[in-house]
Tab-separated table of C-alpha atoms (C1' of nucleotides) in Angstrom:
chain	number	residue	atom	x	y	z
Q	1	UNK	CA	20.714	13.402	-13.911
Q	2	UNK	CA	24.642	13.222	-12.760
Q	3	UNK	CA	23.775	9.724	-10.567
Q	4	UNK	CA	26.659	7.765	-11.709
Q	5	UNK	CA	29.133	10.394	-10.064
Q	6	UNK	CA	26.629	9.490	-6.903
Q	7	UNK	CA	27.259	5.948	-6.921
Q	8	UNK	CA	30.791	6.358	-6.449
Q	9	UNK	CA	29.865	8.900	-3.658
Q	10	UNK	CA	27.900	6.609	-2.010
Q	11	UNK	CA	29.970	3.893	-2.121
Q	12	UNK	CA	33.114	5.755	-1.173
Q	13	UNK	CA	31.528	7.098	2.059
Q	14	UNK	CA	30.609	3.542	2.969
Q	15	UNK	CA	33.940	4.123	4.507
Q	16	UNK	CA	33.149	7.271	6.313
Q	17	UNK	CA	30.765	9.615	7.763
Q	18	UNK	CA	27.843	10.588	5.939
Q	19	UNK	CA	28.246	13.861	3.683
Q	20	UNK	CA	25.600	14.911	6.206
Q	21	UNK	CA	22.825	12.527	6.392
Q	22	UNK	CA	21.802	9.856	4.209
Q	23	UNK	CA	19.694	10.068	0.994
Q	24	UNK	CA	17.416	7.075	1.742
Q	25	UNK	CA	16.842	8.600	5.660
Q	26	UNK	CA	14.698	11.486	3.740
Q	27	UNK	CA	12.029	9.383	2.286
Q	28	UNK	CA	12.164	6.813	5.461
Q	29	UNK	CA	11.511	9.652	7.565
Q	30	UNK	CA	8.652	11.193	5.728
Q	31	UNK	CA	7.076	7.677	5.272
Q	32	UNK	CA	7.634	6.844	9.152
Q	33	UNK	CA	6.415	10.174	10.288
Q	34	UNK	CA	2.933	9.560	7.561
Q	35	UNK	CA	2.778	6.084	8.839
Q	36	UNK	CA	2.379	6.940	12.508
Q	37	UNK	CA	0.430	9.538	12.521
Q	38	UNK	CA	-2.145	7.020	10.475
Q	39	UNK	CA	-1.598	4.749	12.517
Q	40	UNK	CA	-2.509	7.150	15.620
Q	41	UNK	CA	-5.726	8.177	13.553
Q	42	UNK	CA	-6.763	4.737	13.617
Q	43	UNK	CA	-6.763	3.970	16.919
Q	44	UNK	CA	-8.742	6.668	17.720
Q	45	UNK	CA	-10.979	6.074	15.217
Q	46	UNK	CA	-11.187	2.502	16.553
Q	47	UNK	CA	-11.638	3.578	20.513
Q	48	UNK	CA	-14.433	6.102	19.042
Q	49	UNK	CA	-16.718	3.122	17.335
Q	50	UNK	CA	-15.167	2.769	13.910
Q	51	UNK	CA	-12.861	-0.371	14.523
Q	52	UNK	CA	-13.463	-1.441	10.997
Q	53	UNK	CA	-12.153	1.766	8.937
Q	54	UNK	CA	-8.568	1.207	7.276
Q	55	UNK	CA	-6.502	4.152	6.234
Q	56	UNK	CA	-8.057	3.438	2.835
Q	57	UNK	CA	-11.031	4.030	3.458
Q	58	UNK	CA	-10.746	7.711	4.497
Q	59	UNK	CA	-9.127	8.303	1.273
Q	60	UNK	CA	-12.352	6.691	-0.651
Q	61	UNK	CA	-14.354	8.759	1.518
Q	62	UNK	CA	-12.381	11.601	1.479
Q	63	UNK	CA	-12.853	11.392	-2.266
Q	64	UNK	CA	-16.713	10.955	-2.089
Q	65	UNK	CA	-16.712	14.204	-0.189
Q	66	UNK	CA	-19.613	16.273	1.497
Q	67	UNK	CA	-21.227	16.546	-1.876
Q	68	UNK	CA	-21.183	12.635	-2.899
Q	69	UNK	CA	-19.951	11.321	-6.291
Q	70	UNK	CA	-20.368	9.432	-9.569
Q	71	UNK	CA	-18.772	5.917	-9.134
Q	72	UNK	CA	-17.116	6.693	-12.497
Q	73	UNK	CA	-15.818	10.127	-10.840
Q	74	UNK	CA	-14.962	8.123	-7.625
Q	75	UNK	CA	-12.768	5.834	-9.748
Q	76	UNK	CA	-11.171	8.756	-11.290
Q	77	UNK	CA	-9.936	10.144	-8.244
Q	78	UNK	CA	-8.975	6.993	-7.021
Q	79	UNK	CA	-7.061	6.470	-9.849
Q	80	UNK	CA	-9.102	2.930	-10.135
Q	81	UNK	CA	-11.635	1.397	-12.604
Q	82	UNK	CA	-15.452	2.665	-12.451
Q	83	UNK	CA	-15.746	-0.917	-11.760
Q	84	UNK	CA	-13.435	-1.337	-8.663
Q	85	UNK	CA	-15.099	2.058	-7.848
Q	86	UNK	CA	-18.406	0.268	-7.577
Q	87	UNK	CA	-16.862	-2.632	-5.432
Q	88	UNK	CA	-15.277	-0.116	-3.006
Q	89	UNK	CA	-18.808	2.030	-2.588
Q	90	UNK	CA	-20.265	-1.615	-2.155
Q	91	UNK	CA	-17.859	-2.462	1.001
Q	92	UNK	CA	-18.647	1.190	2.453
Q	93	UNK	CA	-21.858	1.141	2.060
Q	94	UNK	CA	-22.175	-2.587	4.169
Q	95	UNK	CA	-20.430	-0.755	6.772
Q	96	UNK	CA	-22.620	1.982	6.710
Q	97	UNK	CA	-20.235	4.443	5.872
Q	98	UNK	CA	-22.290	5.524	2.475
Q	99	UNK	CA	-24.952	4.796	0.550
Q	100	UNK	CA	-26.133	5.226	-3.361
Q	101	UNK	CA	-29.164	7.611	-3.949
Q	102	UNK	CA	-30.555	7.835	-7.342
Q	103	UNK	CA	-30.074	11.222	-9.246
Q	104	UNK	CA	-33.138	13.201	-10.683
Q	105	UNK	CA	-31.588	15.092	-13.333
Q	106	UNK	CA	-30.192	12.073	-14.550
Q	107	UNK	CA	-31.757	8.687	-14.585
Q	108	UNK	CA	-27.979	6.853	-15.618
Q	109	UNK	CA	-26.476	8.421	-12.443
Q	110	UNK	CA	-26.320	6.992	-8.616
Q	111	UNK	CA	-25.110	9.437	-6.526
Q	112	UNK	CA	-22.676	7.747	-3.912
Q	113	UNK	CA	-22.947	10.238	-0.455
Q	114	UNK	CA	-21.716	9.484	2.653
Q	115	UNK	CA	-24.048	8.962	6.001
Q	116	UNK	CA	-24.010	10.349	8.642
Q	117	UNK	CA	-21.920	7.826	9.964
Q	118	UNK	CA	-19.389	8.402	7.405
Q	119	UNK	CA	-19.174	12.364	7.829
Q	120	UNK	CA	-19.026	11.872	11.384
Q	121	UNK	CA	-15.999	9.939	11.009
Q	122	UNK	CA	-14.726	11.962	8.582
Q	123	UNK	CA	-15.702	15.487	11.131
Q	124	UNK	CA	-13.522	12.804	13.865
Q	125	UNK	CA	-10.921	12.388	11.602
Q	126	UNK	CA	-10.076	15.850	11.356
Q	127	UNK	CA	-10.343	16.278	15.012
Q	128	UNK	CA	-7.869	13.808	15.776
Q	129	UNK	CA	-5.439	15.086	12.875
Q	130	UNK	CA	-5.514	18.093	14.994
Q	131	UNK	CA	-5.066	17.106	18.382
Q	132	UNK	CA	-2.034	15.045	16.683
Q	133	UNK	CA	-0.621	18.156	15.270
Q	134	UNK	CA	-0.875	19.272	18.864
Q	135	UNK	CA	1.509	16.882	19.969
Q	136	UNK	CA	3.827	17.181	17.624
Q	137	UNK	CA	3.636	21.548	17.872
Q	138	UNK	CA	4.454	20.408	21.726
Q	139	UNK	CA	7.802	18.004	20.874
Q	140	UNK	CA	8.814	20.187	18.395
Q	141	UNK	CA	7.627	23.984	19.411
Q	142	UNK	CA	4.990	25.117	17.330
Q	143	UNK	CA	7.684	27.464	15.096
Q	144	UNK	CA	9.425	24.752	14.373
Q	145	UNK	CA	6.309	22.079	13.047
Q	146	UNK	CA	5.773	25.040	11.378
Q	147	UNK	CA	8.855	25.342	9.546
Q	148	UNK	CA	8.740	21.588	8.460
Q	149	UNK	CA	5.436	22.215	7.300
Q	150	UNK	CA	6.379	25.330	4.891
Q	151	UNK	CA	9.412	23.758	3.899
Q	152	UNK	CA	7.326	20.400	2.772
Q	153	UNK	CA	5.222	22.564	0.750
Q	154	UNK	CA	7.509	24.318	-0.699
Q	155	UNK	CA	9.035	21.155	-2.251
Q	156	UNK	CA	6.447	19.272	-2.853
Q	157	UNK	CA	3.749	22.477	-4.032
Q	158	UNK	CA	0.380	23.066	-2.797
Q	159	UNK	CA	-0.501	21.180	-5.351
Q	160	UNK	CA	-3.704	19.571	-4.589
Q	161	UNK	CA	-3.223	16.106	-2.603
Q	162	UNK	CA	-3.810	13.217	-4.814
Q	163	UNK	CA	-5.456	10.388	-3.648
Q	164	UNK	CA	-4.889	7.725	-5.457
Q	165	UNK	CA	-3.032	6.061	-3.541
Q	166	UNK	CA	-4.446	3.095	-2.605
Q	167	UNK	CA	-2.252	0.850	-5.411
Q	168	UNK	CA	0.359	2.930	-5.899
Q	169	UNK	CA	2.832	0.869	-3.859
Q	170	UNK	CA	1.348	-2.318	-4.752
Q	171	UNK	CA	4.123	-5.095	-6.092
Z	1	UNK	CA	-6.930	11.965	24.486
Z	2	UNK	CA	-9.259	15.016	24.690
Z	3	UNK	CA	-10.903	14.742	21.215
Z	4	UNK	CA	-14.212	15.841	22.055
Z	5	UNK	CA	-13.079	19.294	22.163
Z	6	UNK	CA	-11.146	18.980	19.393
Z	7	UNK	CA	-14.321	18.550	17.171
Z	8	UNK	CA	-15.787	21.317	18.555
Z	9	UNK	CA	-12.821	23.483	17.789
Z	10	UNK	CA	-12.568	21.828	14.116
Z	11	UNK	CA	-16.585	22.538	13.560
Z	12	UNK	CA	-16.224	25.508	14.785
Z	13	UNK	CA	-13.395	27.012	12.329
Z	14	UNK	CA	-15.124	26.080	9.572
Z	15	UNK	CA	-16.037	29.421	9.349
Z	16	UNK	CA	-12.660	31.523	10.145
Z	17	UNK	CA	-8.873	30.711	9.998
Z	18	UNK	CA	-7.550	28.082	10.600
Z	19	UNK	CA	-5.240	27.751	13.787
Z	20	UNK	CA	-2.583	28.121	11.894
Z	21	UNK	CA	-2.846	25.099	9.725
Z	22	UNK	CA	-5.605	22.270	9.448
Z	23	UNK	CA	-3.924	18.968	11.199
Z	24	UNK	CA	-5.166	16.949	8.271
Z	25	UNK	CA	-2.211	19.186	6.291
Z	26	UNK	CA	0.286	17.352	8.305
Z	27	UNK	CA	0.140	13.728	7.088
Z	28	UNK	CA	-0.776	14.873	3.514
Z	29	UNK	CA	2.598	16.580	3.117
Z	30	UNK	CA	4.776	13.770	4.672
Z	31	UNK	CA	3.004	11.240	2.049
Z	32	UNK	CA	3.046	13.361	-0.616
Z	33	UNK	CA	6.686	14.021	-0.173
Z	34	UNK	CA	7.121	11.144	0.472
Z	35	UNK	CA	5.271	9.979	-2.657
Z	36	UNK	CA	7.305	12.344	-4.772
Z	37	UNK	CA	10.854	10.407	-3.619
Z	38	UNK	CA	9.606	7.598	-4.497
Z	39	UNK	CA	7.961	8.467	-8.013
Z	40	UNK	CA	11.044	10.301	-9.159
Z	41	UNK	CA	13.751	7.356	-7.697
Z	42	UNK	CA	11.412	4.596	-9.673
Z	43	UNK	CA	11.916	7.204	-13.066
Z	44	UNK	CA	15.539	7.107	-12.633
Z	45	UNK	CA	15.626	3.073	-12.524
Z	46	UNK	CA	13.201	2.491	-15.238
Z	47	UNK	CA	15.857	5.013	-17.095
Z	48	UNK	CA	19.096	2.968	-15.954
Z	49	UNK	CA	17.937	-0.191	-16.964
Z	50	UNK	CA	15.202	-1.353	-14.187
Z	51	UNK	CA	11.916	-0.620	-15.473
Z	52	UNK	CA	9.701	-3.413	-13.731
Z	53	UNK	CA	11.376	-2.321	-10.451
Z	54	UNK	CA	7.938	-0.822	-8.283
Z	55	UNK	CA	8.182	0.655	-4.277
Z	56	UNK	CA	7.252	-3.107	-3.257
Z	57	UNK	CA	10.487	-4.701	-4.935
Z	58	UNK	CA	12.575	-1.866	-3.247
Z	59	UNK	CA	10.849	-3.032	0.309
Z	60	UNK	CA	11.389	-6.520	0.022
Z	61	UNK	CA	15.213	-6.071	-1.119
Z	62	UNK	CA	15.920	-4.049	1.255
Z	63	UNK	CA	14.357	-6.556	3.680
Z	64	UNK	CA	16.733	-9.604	2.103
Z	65	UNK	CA	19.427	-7.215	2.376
Z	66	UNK	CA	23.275	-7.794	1.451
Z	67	UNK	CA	23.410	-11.427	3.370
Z	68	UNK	CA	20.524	-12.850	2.608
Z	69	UNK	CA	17.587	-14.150	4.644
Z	70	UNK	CA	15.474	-17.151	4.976
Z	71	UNK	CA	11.839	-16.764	3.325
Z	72	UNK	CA	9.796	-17.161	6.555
Z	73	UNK	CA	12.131	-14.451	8.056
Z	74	UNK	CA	11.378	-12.042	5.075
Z	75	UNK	CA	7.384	-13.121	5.804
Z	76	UNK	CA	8.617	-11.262	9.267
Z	77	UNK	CA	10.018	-8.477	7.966
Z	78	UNK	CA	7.895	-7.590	5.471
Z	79	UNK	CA	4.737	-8.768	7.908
Z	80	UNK	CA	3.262	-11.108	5.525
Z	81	UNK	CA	3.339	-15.226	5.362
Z	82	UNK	CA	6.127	-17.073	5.001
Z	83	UNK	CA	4.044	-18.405	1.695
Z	84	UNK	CA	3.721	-15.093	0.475
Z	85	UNK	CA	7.390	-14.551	1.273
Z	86	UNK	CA	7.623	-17.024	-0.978
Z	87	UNK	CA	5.587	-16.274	-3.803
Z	88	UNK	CA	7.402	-12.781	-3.507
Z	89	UNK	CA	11.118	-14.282	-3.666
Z	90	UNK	CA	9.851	-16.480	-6.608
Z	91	UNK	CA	8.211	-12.786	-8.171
Z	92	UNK	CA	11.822	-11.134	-7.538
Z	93	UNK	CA	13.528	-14.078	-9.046
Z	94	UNK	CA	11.862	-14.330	-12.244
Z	95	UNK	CA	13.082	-10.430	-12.905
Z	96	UNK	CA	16.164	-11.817	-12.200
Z	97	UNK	CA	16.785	-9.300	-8.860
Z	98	UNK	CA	17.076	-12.601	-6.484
Z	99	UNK	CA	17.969	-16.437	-6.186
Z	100	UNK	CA	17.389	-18.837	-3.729
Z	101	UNK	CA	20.741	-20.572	-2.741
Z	102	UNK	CA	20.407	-23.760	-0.660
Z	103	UNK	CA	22.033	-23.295	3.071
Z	104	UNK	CA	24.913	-26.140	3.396
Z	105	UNK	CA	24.941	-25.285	7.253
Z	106	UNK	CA	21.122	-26.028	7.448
Z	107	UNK	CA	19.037	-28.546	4.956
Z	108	UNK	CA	16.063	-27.106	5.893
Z	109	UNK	CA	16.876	-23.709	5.068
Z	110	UNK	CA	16.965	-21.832	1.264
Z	111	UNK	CA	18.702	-18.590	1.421
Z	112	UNK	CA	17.573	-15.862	-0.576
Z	113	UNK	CA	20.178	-13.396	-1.558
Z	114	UNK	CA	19.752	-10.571	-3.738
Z	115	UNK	CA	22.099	-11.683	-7.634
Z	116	UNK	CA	24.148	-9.010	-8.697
Z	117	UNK	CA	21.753	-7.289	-10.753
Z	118	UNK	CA	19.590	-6.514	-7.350
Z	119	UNK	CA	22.872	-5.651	-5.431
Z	120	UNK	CA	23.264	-2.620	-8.318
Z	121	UNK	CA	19.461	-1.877	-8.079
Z	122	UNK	CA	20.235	-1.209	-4.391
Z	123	UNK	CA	23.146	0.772	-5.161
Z	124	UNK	CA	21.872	2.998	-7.614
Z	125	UNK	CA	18.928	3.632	-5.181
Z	126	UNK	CA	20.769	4.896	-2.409
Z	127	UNK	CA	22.742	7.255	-5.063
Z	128	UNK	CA	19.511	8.591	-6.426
Z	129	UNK	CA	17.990	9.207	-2.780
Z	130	UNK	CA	21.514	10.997	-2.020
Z	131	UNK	CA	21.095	12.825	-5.538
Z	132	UNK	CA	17.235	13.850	-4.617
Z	133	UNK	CA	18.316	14.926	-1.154
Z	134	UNK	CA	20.495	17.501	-2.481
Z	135	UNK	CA	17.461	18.859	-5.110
Z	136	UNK	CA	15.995	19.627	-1.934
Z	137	UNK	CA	18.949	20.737	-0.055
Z	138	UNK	CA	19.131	23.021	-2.972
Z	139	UNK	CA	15.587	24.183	-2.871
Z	140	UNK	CA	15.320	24.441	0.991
Z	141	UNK	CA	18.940	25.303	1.302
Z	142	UNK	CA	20.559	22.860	3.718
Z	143	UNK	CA	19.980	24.019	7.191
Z	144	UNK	CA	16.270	23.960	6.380
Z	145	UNK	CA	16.503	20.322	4.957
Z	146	UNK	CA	18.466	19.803	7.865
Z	147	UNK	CA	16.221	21.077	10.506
Z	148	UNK	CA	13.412	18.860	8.511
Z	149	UNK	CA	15.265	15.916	9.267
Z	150	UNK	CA	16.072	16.504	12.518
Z	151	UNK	CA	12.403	17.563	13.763
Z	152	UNK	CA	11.116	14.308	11.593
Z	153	UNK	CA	13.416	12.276	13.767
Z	154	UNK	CA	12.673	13.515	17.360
Z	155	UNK	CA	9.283	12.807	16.473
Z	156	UNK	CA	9.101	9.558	15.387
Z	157	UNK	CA	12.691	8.539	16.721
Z	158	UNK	CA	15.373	6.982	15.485
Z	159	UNK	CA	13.760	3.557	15.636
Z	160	UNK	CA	14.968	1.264	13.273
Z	161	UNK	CA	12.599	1.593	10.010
Z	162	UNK	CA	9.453	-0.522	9.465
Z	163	UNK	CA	9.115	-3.008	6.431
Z	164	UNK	CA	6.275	-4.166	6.708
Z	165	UNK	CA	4.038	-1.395	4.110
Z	166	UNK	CA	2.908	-3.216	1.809
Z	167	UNK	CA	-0.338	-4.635	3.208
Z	168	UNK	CA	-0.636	-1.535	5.668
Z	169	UNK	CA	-2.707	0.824	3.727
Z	170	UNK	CA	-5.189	-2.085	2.038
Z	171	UNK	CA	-8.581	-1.939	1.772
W	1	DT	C1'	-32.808	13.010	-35.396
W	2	DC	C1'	-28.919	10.281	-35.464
W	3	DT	C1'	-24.530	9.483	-33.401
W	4	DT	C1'	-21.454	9.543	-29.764
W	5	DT	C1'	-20.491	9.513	-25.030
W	6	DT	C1'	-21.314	8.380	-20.344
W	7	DC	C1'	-23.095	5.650	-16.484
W	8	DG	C1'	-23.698	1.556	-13.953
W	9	DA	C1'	-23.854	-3.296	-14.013
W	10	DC	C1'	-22.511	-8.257	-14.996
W	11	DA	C1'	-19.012	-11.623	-16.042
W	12	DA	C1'	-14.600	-13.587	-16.529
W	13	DC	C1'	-10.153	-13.264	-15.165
W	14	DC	C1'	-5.813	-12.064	-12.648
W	15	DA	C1'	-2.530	-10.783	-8.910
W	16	DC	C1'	-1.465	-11.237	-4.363
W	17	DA	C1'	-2.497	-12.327	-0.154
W	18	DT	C1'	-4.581	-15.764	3.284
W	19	DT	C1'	-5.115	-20.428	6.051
W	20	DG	C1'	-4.332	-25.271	6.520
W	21	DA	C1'	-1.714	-29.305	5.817
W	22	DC	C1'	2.404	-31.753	5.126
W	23	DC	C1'	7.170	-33.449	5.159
W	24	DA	C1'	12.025	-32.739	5.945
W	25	DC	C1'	15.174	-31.228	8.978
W	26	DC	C1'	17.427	-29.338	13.281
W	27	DC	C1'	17.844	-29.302	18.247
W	28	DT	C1'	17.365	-30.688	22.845
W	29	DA	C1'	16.179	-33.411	26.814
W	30	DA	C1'	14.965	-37.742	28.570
D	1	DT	C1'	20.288	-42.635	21.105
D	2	DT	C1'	16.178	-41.510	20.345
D	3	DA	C1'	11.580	-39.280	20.778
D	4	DG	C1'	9.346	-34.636	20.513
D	5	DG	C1'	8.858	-30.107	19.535
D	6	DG	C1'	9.993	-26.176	16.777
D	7	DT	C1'	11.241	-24.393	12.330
D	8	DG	C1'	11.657	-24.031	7.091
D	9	DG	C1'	9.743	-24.683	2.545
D	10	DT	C1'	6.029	-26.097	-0.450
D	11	DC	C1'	1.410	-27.463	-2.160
D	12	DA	C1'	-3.468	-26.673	-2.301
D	13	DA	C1'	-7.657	-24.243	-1.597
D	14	DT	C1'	-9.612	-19.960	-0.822
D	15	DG	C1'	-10.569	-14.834	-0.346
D	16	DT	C1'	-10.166	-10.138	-1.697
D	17	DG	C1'	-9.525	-6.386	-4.532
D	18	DG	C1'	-8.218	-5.183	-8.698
D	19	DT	C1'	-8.508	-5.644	-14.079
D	20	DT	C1'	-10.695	-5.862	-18.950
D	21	DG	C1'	-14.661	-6.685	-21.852
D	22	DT	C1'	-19.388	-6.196	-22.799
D	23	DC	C1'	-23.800	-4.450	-22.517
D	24	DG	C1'	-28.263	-1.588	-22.296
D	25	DA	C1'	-30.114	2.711	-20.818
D	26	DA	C1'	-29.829	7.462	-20.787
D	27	DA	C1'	-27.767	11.952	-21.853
D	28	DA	C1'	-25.392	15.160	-24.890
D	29	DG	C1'	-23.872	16.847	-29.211
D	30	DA	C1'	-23.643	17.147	-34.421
DNA sequence: TCTTTTCGACAACCACATTGACCACCCTAA
DNA sequence: TTAGGGTGGTCAATGTGGTTGTCGAAAAGA
């Protein structure tokens, strides 16, 4: 990559307009926008009697699924040990959110599913995701949320959404 | 907010079309575009020298900035204790990206100001956001990036960017 | 059948945050 | 001028969520 010739871009323009907008506003942007509509989600979530979700939490469960999981398979898809698997199906499961049943067809196995509790918030979540894409579609015009939305993909893929995410950041 | 109907609509769509797109589509693209900035600026440092840089350090530089702050004011920023702020600066210093310099104005007071080496991490950053930005400028073609930008902004506005990430997502 | 793999658990440990306590220092008002 | 309150930095104890290592039981494959 040509960066070096950027650095002495960047640095020039400190003296100047920006060529059009700042690199750094992309990512800010994208994180902000992410960030608040979370952030939205939660309160809902919390006004709707589950104050004690966190946004990590819908990815675990989100990851269990309809169908329920391995802890192994959890981890996987966390991108986190079996073992810190196990911990995080512990803390949902004291909150009610899911629960280990023992598999039939295979004695080593405990099925992680979620309750109904859980796939009621999860049935929630969506619901809220959507009335927040209705507010946006009515700031923005629905043709134009929609044009953000095919351009995103069309950068980053349809790629199917990771979730591991949970220490991804992390220092 | 009218979500009650919303789940109705959601449950009911299962079986059909969506809208136009699922809400949940929304905040999965801004984070994984997000994601993707981030993933491919932290494979251009680890290439130019800065390999034990992760998204945290960039957060907390960016938080001490080019004058320096106190450590209980980087706490603030970053919306963690002033001993974590701390235990952070003393993380940053060991990799040599920050020093503590005492304040001759104020006994009291250590400033923490980024050394050289995290002044160029900073630089190079912003020329690899400005050198991703145009990938997708070429991708999108620019009035589309453009018009991303701009709809991302009158959305979440122009407010001045949020620190604090770290602990946000935890479990 | 014998070997290898997988699953879930237990234990020890580590990284990063927390709260609480403390002293040194600045600032201001009596 | 001095007493008090607020602020800054550090130490200590603790909590939480992750890690690796190990293990026995059970499944899957040669």
């Amino acid at each position: 990559m040509v960066v070096e010739k950027k650095v002495n871009q960047v640095v020039d323009s400190v003296e100047g307009d920006p060529p059009q907008r700042w690199g750094f506003e992309l990512p800010l942007l994208l994180f902000t926008g992410f960030r608040s509509l979370i952030d939205q989600l939660h309160e809902e979530l919390a006004d709707h009697g589950y104050p004690d979700l966190r946004p990590a939490h819908g990815f675990a469960m989100q990851a269990i699924g309809p169908d329920g999981v391995t802890a192994s398979e959890l981890g996987r898809r966390l991108g986190i040990s079996k073992q810190a698997a196990g911990k995080t199906v512990d803390r949902l499961a004291a909150m009610g959110y899911a629960q280990r049943v023992a598999d039939p067809r295979d004695a080593r196995r405990k099925l992680v599913r979620l309750t109904p509790r859980g796939l009621d918030a999860l049935t929630l979540s969506a619901a809220v995701f959507q009335e927040l894409r209705g507010q946006w579609a009515e700031r923005l015009g629905n043709g134009r949320l929609t044009e953000l939305e095919d351009a995103l993909e069309s950068v980053v893929g349809p790629a199917g959404f990771r979730l591991d995410a949970a220490g991804w950041f992390g220092d």
